[in-house]
């Protein structure tokens, strides 16, 4: 569980501060904090990770997603937080070519990178939605759907269309999704 992961990472980094496994330990620790719902510690751990490994796209992505998912309309620092999130997401995009595992085959890496890029475009769409910049959100969600046509991205695209007053486009996406007998009930 997450507590065991956090303890193991802390033990490892406490005994071997310069270990070759520091990067993966910090990533796993940040994800474990997020899994526990301790978003403040997840954010701090991801920031430590980026200080030590500024080109790590996964840490930047985790941090950008964490921030955008926990910004609310009435937060006094909403725009500051959204700007921070956007910075980290763009940092992840800029470093997306950094292969996480040297042993990964090129074909597998290209496929993985395609899905990660789509997730990052989705994240930028979420930032734009929070800012009520629906045309920017539509563009980002379209890029996400082009890279990975998963239903969640399509629903967000439909929502951006609807909120921008483009109801016909939103309904077309929803009708297409609802016609799929395999569609998850949550969608």
Short mmCIF file of C-alpha atoms in Angstrom, two decimals:
data_model
loop_
_atom_site.label_atom_id
_atom_site.label_comp_id
_atom_site.label_asym_id
_atom_site.label_seq_id
_atom_site.Cartn_x
_atom_site.Cartn_y
_atom_site.Cartn_z
CA UNK A 1 0.00 0.00 0.00
CA UNK A 2 0.93 3.66 -0.14
CA UNK A 3 2.25 3.81 3.44
CA UNK A 4 4.69 0.97 2.74
CA UNK A 5 5.87 2.67 -0.47
CA UNK A 6 6.44 5.96 1.35
CA UNK A 7 8.36 4.22 4.15
CA UNK A 8 10.48 2.24 1.69
CA UNK A 9 11.32 5.37 -0.32
CA UNK A 10 12.18 7.34 2.83
CA UNK A 11 14.33 4.47 4.13
CA UNK A 12 16.16 4.13 0.82
CA UNK A 13 16.81 7.85 0.43
CA UNK A 14 17.75 8.19 4.11
CA UNK A 15 20.44 5.51 3.81
CA UNK A 16 21.54 6.13 0.22
CA UNK A 17 20.93 9.77 -0.69
CA UNK A 18 22.81 9.46 -4.01
CA UNK A 19 21.40 6.11 -5.10
CA UNK A 20 20.72 5.44 -8.78
CA UNK A 21 17.15 4.66 -7.70
CA UNK A 22 16.46 8.12 -6.24
CA UNK A 23 14.45 9.23 -9.25
CA UNK A 24 12.10 6.23 -9.23
CA UNK A 25 11.82 6.30 -5.43
CA UNK A 26 10.70 9.95 -5.46
CA UNK A 27 8.21 9.30 -8.28
CA UNK A 28 6.72 6.35 -6.44
CA UNK A 29 6.61 8.27 -3.17
CA UNK A 30 4.78 11.22 -4.78
CA UNK A 31 2.28 8.84 -6.39
CA UNK A 32 1.76 7.09 -3.04
CA UNK A 33 1.04 10.40 -1.31
CA UNK A 34 -1.43 11.23 -4.04
CA UNK A 35 -3.08 7.83 -3.66
CA UNK A 36 -3.45 8.52 0.08
CA UNK A 37 -5.05 11.89 -0.65
CA UNK A 38 -2.14 13.82 0.86
CA UNK A 39 -1.87 16.26 -2.03
CA UNK A 40 0.38 18.73 -0.22
CA UNK A 41 3.07 16.08 0.37
CA UNK A 42 2.63 14.75 -3.17
CA UNK A 43 3.24 18.26 -4.51
CA UNK A 44 6.33 18.76 -2.31
CA UNK A 45 7.76 15.37 -3.32
CA UNK A 46 7.19 16.06 -7.03
CA UNK A 47 8.87 19.46 -6.62
CA UNK A 48 11.87 17.77 -4.94
CA UNK A 49 11.95 15.34 -7.83
CA UNK A 50 12.00 18.17 -10.37
CA UNK A 51 14.77 19.98 -8.48
CA UNK A 52 16.94 16.88 -8.72
CA UNK A 53 15.76 15.79 -12.20
CA UNK A 54 14.35 18.83 -14.07
CA UNK A 55 13.96 16.93 -17.34
CA UNK A 56 11.79 14.18 -15.87
CA UNK A 57 8.49 14.48 -17.76
CA UNK A 58 6.59 12.14 -15.46
CA UNK A 59 7.20 14.25 -12.35
CA UNK A 60 6.26 17.44 -14.21
CA UNK A 61 3.11 15.75 -15.52
CA UNK A 62 2.15 14.42 -12.07
CA UNK A 63 2.64 17.86 -10.56
CA UNK A 64 0.75 19.70 -13.29
CA UNK A 65 -2.17 17.26 -13.06
CA UNK A 66 -2.22 17.38 -9.28
CA UNK A 67 -2.49 21.16 -9.27
CA UNK A 68 -5.16 21.49 -11.98
CA UNK A 69 -7.30 18.79 -10.37
CA UNK A 70 -7.38 20.63 -7.04
CA UNK A 71 -7.97 24.21 -8.17
CA UNK A 72 -11.47 25.51 -7.49
CA UNK A 73 -13.32 28.45 -9.05
CA UNK A 74 -13.37 30.41 -5.79
CA UNK A 75 -9.71 29.92 -4.84
CA UNK A 76 -8.07 33.30 -4.31
CA UNK A 77 -4.89 32.04 -5.99
CA UNK A 78 -6.72 30.24 -8.82
CA UNK A 79 -4.87 31.94 -11.68
CA UNK A 80 -1.50 31.53 -9.96
CA UNK A 81 -2.16 27.81 -9.47
CA UNK A 82 -3.39 27.34 -13.04
CA UNK A 83 -0.29 29.12 -14.36
CA UNK A 84 1.88 26.83 -12.24
CA UNK A 85 0.03 23.77 -13.52
CA UNK A 86 0.34 24.93 -17.12
CA UNK A 87 4.08 25.53 -16.64
CA UNK A 88 4.63 21.98 -15.38
CA UNK A 89 2.49 20.42 -18.11
CA UNK A 90 4.40 22.36 -20.78
CA UNK A 91 7.66 21.32 -19.10
CA UNK A 92 6.57 17.70 -19.41
CA UNK A 93 5.70 18.22 -23.08
CA UNK A 94 9.10 19.83 -23.70
CA UNK A 95 10.85 16.82 -22.15
CA UNK A 96 8.55 14.12 -23.51
CA UNK A 97 11.36 12.63 -25.60
CA UNK A 98 13.25 11.67 -22.43
CA UNK A 99 12.90 7.89 -22.41
CA UNK A 100 12.17 6.64 -18.86
CA UNK A 101 13.79 3.26 -19.42
CA UNK A 102 16.80 2.82 -21.71
CA UNK A 103 15.82 -0.81 -22.27
CA UNK A 104 12.39 0.06 -23.67
CA UNK A 105 12.02 -0.87 -27.34
CA UNK A 106 11.60 2.04 -29.76
CA UNK A 107 8.18 0.91 -31.02
CA UNK A 108 6.88 0.58 -27.46
CA UNK A 109 8.37 3.96 -26.55
CA UNK A 110 6.74 5.66 -29.57
CA UNK A 111 3.34 4.23 -28.61
CA UNK A 112 3.76 5.20 -24.95
CA UNK A 113 4.84 8.71 -25.90
CA UNK A 114 1.72 9.10 -28.07
CA UNK A 115 -0.55 8.34 -25.09
CA UNK A 116 1.45 10.52 -22.70
CA UNK A 117 1.27 13.43 -25.16
CA UNK A 118 -2.52 12.93 -25.40
CA UNK A 119 -2.79 12.98 -21.60
CA UNK A 120 -0.79 16.19 -21.43
CA UNK A 121 -2.97 17.82 -24.13
CA UNK A 122 -6.00 16.76 -22.05
CA UNK A 123 -4.41 18.38 -19.00
CA UNK A 124 -3.89 21.63 -20.91
CA UNK A 125 -7.54 21.42 -21.92
CA UNK A 126 -8.50 21.16 -18.25
CA UNK A 127 -6.45 24.26 -17.47
CA UNK A 128 -8.20 26.14 -20.28
CA UNK A 129 -11.63 24.94 -19.07
CA UNK A 130 -10.83 26.23 -15.57
CA UNK A 131 -10.02 29.60 -17.12
CA UNK A 132 -13.27 29.47 -19.14
CA UNK A 133 -11.24 29.68 -22.37
CA UNK A 134 -13.40 27.20 -24.21
CA UNK A 135 -11.89 27.61 -27.70
CA UNK A 136 -8.43 26.85 -26.29
CA UNK A 137 -9.90 23.89 -24.39
CA UNK A 138 -11.54 22.58 -27.57
CA UNK A 139 -8.23 22.75 -29.44
CA UNK A 140 -6.37 20.93 -26.63
CA UNK A 141 -9.06 18.25 -26.21
CA UNK A 142 -9.07 17.67 -29.98
CA UNK A 143 -5.32 17.03 -29.82
CA UNK A 144 -5.88 14.65 -26.91
CA UNK A 145 -8.60 12.75 -28.80
CA UNK A 146 -6.40 12.58 -31.92
CA UNK A 147 -3.66 10.94 -29.85
CA UNK A 148 -5.94 8.70 -27.79
CA UNK A 149 -9.65 8.56 -28.54
CA UNK A 150 -10.62 7.41 -25.07
CA UNK A 151 -14.18 8.35 -24.04
CA UNK A 152 -13.11 10.59 -21.13
CA UNK A 153 -11.26 12.93 -23.51
CA UNK A 154 -14.25 12.92 -25.88
CA UNK A 155 -16.63 13.81 -23.05
CA UNK A 156 -14.39 16.73 -22.09
CA UNK A 157 -14.33 17.85 -25.71
CA UNK A 158 -18.14 17.67 -25.83
CA UNK A 159 -18.33 19.66 -22.60
CA UNK A 160 -16.04 22.36 -24.01
CA UNK A 161 -18.19 22.53 -27.16
CA UNK A 162 -21.36 22.77 -25.09
CA UNK A 163 -19.97 25.48 -22.80
CA UNK A 164 -18.86 27.50 -25.82
CA UNK A 165 -22.36 27.31 -27.29
CA UNK A 166 -21.53 24.75 -29.98
CA UNK A 167 -24.28 22.35 -28.99
CA UNK A 168 -24.50 20.49 -32.32
CA UNK A 169 -20.84 19.46 -32.09
CA UNK A 170 -21.31 18.44 -28.45
CA UNK A 171 -24.38 16.35 -29.25
CA UNK A 172 -22.64 14.62 -32.15
CA UNK A 173 -19.85 13.46 -29.84
CA UNK A 174 -22.31 12.37 -27.14
CA UNK A 175 -24.47 10.46 -29.64
CA UNK A 176 -21.39 8.67 -30.98
CA UNK A 177 -20.28 7.73 -27.45
CA UNK A 178 -23.74 6.59 -26.37
CA UNK A 179 -24.02 4.34 -29.44
CA UNK A 180 -21.11 2.26 -28.16
CA UNK A 181 -22.46 -0.79 -26.27
CA UNK A 182 -19.08 -1.13 -24.52
CA UNK A 183 -19.21 2.37 -23.05
CA UNK A 184 -18.47 2.38 -19.32
CA UNK A 185 -21.56 3.39 -17.28
CA UNK A 186 -19.62 6.20 -15.56
CA UNK A 187 -19.09 7.89 -18.93
#
